[in-house]
XYZ file of N, CA and C in Angstrom:
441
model
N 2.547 -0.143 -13.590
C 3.838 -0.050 -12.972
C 3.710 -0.579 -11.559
N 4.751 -1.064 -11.066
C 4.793 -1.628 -9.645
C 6.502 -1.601 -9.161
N 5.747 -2.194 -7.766
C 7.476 -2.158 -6.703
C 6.770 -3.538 -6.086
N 8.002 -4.004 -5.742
C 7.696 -5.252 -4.495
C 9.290 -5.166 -3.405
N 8.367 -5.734 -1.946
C 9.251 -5.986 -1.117
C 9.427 -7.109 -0.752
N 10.418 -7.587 0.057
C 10.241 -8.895 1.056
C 10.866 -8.959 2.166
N 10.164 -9.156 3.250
C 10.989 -9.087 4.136
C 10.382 -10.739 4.847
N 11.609 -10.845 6.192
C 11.145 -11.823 6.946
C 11.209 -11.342 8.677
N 10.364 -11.717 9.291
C 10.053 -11.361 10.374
C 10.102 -12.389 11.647
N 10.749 -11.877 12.557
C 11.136 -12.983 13.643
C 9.583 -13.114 14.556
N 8.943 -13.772 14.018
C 7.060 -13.475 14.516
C 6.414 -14.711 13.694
N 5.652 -15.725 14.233
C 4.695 -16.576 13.579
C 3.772 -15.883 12.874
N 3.387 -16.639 12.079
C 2.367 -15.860 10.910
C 1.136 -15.291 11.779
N 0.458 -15.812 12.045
C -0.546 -15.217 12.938
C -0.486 -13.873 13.305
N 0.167 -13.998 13.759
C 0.955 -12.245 14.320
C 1.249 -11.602 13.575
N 1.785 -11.862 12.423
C 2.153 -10.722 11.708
C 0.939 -10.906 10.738
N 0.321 -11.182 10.321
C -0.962 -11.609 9.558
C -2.335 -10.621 10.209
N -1.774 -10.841 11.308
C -3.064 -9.950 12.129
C -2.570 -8.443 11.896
N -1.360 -7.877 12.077
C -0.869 -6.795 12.226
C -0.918 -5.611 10.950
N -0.597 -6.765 9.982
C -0.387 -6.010 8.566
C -2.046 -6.414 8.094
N -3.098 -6.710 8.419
C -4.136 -6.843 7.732
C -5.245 -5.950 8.698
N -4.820 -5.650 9.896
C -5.413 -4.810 10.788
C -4.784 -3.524 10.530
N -3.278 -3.115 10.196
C -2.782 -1.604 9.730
C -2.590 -1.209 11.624
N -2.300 -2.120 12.731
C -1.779 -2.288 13.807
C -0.818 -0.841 13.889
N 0.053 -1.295 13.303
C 1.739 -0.458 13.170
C 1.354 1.226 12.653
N 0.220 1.121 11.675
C 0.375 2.464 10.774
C 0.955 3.859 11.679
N -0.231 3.974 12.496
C -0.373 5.124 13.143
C 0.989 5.677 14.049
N 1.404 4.721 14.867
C 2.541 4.824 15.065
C 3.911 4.937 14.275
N 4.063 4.092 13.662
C 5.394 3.998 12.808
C 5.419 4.635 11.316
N 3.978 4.899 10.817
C 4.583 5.722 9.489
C 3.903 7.217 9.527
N 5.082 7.782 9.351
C 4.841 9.067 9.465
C 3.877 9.875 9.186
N 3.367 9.542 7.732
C 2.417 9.874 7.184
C 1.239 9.872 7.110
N 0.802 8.669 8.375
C -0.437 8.036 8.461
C -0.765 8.941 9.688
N -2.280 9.295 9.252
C -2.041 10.305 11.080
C -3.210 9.546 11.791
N -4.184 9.229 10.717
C -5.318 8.764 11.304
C -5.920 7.135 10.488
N -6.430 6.009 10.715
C -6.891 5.002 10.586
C -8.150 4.648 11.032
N -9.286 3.616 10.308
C -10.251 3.295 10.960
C -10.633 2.224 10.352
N -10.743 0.928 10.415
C -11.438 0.096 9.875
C -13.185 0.109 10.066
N -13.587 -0.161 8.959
C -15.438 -0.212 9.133
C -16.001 -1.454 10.121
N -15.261 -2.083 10.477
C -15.640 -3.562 11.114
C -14.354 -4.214 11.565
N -14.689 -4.692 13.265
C -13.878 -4.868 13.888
C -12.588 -6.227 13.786
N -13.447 -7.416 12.511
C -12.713 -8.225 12.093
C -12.974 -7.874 10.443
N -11.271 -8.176 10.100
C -11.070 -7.923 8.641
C -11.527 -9.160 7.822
N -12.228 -8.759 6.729
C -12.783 -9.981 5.621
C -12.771 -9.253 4.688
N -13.025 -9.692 3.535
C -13.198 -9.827 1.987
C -14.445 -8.441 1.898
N -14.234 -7.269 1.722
C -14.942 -5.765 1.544
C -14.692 -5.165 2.303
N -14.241 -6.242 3.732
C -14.083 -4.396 4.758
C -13.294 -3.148 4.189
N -13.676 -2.228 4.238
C -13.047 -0.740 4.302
C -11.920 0.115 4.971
N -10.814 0.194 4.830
C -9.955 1.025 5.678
C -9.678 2.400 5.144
N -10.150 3.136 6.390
C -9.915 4.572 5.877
C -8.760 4.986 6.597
N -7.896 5.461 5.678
C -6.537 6.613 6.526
C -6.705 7.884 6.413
N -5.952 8.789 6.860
C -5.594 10.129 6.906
C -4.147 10.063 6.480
N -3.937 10.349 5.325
C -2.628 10.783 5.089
C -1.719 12.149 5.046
N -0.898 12.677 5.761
C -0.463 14.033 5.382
C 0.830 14.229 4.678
N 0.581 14.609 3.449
C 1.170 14.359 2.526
C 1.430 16.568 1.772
N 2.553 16.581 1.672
C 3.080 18.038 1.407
C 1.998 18.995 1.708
N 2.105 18.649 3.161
C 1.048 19.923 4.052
C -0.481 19.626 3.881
N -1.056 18.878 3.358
C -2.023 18.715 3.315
C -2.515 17.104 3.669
N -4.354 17.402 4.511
C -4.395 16.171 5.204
C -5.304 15.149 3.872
N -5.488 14.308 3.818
C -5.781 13.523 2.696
C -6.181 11.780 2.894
N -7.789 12.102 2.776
C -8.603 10.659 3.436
C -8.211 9.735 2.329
N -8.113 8.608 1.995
C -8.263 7.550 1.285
C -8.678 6.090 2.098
N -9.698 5.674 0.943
C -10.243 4.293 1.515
C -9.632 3.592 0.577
N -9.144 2.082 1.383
C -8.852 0.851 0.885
C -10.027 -0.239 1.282
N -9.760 -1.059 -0.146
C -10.855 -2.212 0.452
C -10.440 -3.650 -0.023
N -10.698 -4.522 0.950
C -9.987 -5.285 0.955
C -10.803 -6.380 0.328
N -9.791 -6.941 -0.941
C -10.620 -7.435 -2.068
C -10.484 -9.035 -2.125
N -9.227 -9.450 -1.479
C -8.757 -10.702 -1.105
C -8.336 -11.058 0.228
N -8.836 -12.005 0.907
C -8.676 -12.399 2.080
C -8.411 -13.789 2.873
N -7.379 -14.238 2.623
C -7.043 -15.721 3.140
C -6.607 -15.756 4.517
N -6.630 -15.740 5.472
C -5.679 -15.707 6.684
C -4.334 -16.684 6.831
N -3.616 -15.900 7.587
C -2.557 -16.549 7.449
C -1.574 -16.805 5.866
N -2.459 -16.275 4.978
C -1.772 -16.769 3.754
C -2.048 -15.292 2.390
N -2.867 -15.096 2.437
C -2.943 -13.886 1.621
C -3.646 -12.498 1.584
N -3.475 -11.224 1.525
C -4.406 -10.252 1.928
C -3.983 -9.143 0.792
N -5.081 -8.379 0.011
C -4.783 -8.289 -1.391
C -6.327 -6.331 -0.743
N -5.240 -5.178 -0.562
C -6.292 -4.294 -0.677
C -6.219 -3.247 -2.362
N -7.369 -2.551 -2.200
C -7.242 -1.707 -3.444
C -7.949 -0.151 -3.166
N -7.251 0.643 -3.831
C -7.758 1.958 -3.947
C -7.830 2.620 -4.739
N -9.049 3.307 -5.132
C -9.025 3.962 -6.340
C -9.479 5.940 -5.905
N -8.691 6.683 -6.004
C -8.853 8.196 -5.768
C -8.395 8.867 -7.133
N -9.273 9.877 -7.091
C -8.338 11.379 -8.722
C -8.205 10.036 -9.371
N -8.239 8.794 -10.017
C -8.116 8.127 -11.249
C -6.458 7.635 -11.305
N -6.658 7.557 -9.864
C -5.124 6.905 -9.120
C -5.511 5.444 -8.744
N -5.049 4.427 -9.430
C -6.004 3.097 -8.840
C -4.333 2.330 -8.130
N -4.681 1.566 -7.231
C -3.771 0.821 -6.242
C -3.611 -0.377 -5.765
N -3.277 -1.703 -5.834
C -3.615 -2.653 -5.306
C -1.974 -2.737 -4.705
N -2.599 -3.143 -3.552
C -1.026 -4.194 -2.816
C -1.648 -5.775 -2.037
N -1.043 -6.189 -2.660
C -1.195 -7.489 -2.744
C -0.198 -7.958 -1.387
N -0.255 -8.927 -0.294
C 0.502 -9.548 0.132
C 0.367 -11.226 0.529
N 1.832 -11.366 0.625
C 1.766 -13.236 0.541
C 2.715 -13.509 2.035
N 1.683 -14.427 2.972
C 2.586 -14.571 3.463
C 3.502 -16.234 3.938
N 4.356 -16.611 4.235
C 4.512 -17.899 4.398
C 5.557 -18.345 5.727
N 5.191 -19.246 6.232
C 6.170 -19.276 7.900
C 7.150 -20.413 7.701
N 7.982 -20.238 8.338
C 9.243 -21.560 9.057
C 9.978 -21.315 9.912
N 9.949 -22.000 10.754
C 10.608 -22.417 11.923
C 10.084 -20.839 12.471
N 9.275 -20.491 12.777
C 8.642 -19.203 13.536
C 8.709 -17.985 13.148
N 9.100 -17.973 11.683
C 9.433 -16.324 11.176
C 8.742 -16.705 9.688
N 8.354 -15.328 9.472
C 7.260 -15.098 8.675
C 7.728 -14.228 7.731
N 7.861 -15.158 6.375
C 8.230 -13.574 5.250
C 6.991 -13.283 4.666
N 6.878 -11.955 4.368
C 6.180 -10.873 3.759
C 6.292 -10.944 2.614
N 5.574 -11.093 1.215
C 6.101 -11.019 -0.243
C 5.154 -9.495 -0.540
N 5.422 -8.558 -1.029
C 4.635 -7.361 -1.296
C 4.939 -6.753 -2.567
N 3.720 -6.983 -3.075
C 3.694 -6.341 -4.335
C 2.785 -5.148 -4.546
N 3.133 -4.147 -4.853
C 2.175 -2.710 -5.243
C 2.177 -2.483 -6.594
N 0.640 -2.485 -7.129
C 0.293 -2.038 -8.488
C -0.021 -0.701 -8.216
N 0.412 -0.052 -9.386
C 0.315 1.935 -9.770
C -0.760 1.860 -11.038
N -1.841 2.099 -10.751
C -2.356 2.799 -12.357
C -2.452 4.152 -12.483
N -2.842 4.629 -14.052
C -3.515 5.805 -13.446
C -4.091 5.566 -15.226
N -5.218 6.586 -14.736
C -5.662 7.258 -15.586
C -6.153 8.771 -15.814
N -6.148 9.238 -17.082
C -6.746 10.931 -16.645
C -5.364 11.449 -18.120
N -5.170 12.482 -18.682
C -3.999 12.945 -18.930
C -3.701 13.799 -17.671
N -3.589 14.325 -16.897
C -2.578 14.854 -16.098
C -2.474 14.313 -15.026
N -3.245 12.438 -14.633
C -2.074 11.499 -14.240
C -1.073 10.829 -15.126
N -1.501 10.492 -15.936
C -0.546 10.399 -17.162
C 0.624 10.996 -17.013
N 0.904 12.453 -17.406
C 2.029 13.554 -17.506
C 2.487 13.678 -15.960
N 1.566 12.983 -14.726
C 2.557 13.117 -13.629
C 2.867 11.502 -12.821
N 2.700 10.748 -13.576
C 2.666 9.017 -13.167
C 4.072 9.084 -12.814
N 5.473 9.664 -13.306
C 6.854 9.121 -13.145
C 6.941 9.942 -11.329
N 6.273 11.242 -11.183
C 6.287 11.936 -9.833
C 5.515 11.128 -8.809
N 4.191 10.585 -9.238
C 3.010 9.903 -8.643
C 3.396 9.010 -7.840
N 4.253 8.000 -8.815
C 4.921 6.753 -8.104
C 6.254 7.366 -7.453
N 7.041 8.074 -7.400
C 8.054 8.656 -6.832
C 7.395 8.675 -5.342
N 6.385 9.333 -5.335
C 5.897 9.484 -3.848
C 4.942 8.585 -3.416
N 4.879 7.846 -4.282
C 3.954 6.668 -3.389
C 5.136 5.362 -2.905
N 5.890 5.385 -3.947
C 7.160 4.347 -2.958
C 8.033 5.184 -2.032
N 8.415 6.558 -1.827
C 8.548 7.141 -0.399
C 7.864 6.813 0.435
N 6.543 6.734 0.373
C 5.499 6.513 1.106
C 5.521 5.473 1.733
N 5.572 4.098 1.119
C 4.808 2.746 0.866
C 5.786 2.123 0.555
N 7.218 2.292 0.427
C 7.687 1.310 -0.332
C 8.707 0.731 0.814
N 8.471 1.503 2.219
C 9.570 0.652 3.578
C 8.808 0.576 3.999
N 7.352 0.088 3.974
C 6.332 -0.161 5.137
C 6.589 -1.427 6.194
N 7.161 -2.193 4.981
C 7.691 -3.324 5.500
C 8.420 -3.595 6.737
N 9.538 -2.433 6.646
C 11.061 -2.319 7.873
C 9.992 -1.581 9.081
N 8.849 -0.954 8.839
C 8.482 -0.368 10.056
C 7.512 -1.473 10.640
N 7.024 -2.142 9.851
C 6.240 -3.476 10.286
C 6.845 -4.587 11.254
N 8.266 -4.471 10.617
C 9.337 -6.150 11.300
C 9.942 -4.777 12.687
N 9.833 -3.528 12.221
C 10.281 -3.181 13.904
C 9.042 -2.603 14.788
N 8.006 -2.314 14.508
C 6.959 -2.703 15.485
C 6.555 -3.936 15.896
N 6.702 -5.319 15.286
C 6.525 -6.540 15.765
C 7.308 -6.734 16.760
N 8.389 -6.544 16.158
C 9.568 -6.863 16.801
C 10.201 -6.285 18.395
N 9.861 -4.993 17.976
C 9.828 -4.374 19.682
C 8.421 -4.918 20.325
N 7.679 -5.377 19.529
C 6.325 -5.713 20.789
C 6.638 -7.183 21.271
N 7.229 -7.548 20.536
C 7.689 -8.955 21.614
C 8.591 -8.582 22.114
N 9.397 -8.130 22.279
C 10.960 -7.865 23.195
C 10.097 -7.516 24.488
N 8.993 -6.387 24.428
C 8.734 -5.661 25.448
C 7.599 -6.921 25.880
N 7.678 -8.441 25.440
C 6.248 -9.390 26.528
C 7.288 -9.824 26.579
C-alpha cells in the first residue's frame, strides 16, 4: 500500500535537495519529530538517520537508511521496525527556479497482528508523513524571505 505527494517549491533544487535529504526542517516543523541525527555529516548511499518520534505518549527511535542517492535528482530512504517495512522514495526536478517534489511512500507489513492492524498502521503513518511536504515548502520558504 502507498500515498504520494507533490508539491513545488519556490527554491532551486540544490536547496531543497539538501534540506529534504538532510531532514533540515524535521525538528522544527513536524511535530512529531522531537529528536534527529544523521551517522555522517554528508548524506550518501547507507548513511543512517535516526529520529525520535512521539507518537500517542510514547517516545519511539526509528532508523532510516538511505538506499538511493542521486543529488539533485533522487533520494530513496527505508525502514524496517515490529515487521513494519517503509520506503519513501523522492524525485526531484527544477524550472525556472522552483523545484517539485514527487513523493512516494511504500507501507508493508508483515506479522498477523500487523496484518489485522495495517488499515490503522497506515492511518497514522499518513497523519504523520503524509504533509511533510507543506512543512518542507514553508520552512524553505520562510528561510529565504528571512536572507
Amino acid at each position: 500500500m502507498s500515498f504520494t505527494r507533490s508539491i513545488t517549491i519556490d527554491a532551486p533544487v540544490d536547496q531543497v535537495f539538501r534540506i529534504i535529504s538532510k531532514y533540515e526542517y524535521a525538528v522544527s516543523k513536524l511535530d512529531h519529530i522531537i529528536d534527529l541525527k544523521l551517522d555522517q555529516e554528508e548524506v550518501t548511499e547507507g548513511t543512517k538517520i535516526t529520529e525520535t518520534r512521539h507518537i500517542k505518549g510514547q517516545n519511539i527511535n526509528n532508523t532510516w537508511v538511505v538506499t538511493e542517492y542521486e543529488p539533485h535528482q533522487r533520494f530513496v530512504v527505508n525502514s524496517e521496525q515490529n515487521k513494519l517495512h517503509l520506503t519513501y522514495r523522492y524525485t526531484f526536478t527544477e524550472e525556472d527556479g522552483q523545484t517539485t517534489v514527487n513523493f512516494d511512500g511504500n507501507i508493508a507489513t508483515s506479522g498477523l497482528r500487523n496484518l489485522i492492524y495495517k488499515p490503522l498502521i497506515k492511518k497514522i503513518i499518513i497523519k504523520e508523513d503524509g504533509e511533510h511536504l507543506n512543512k518542507v515548502k514553508a520552512y524553505i520558504e520562510e528561510l529565504n524571505e528571512s536572507n
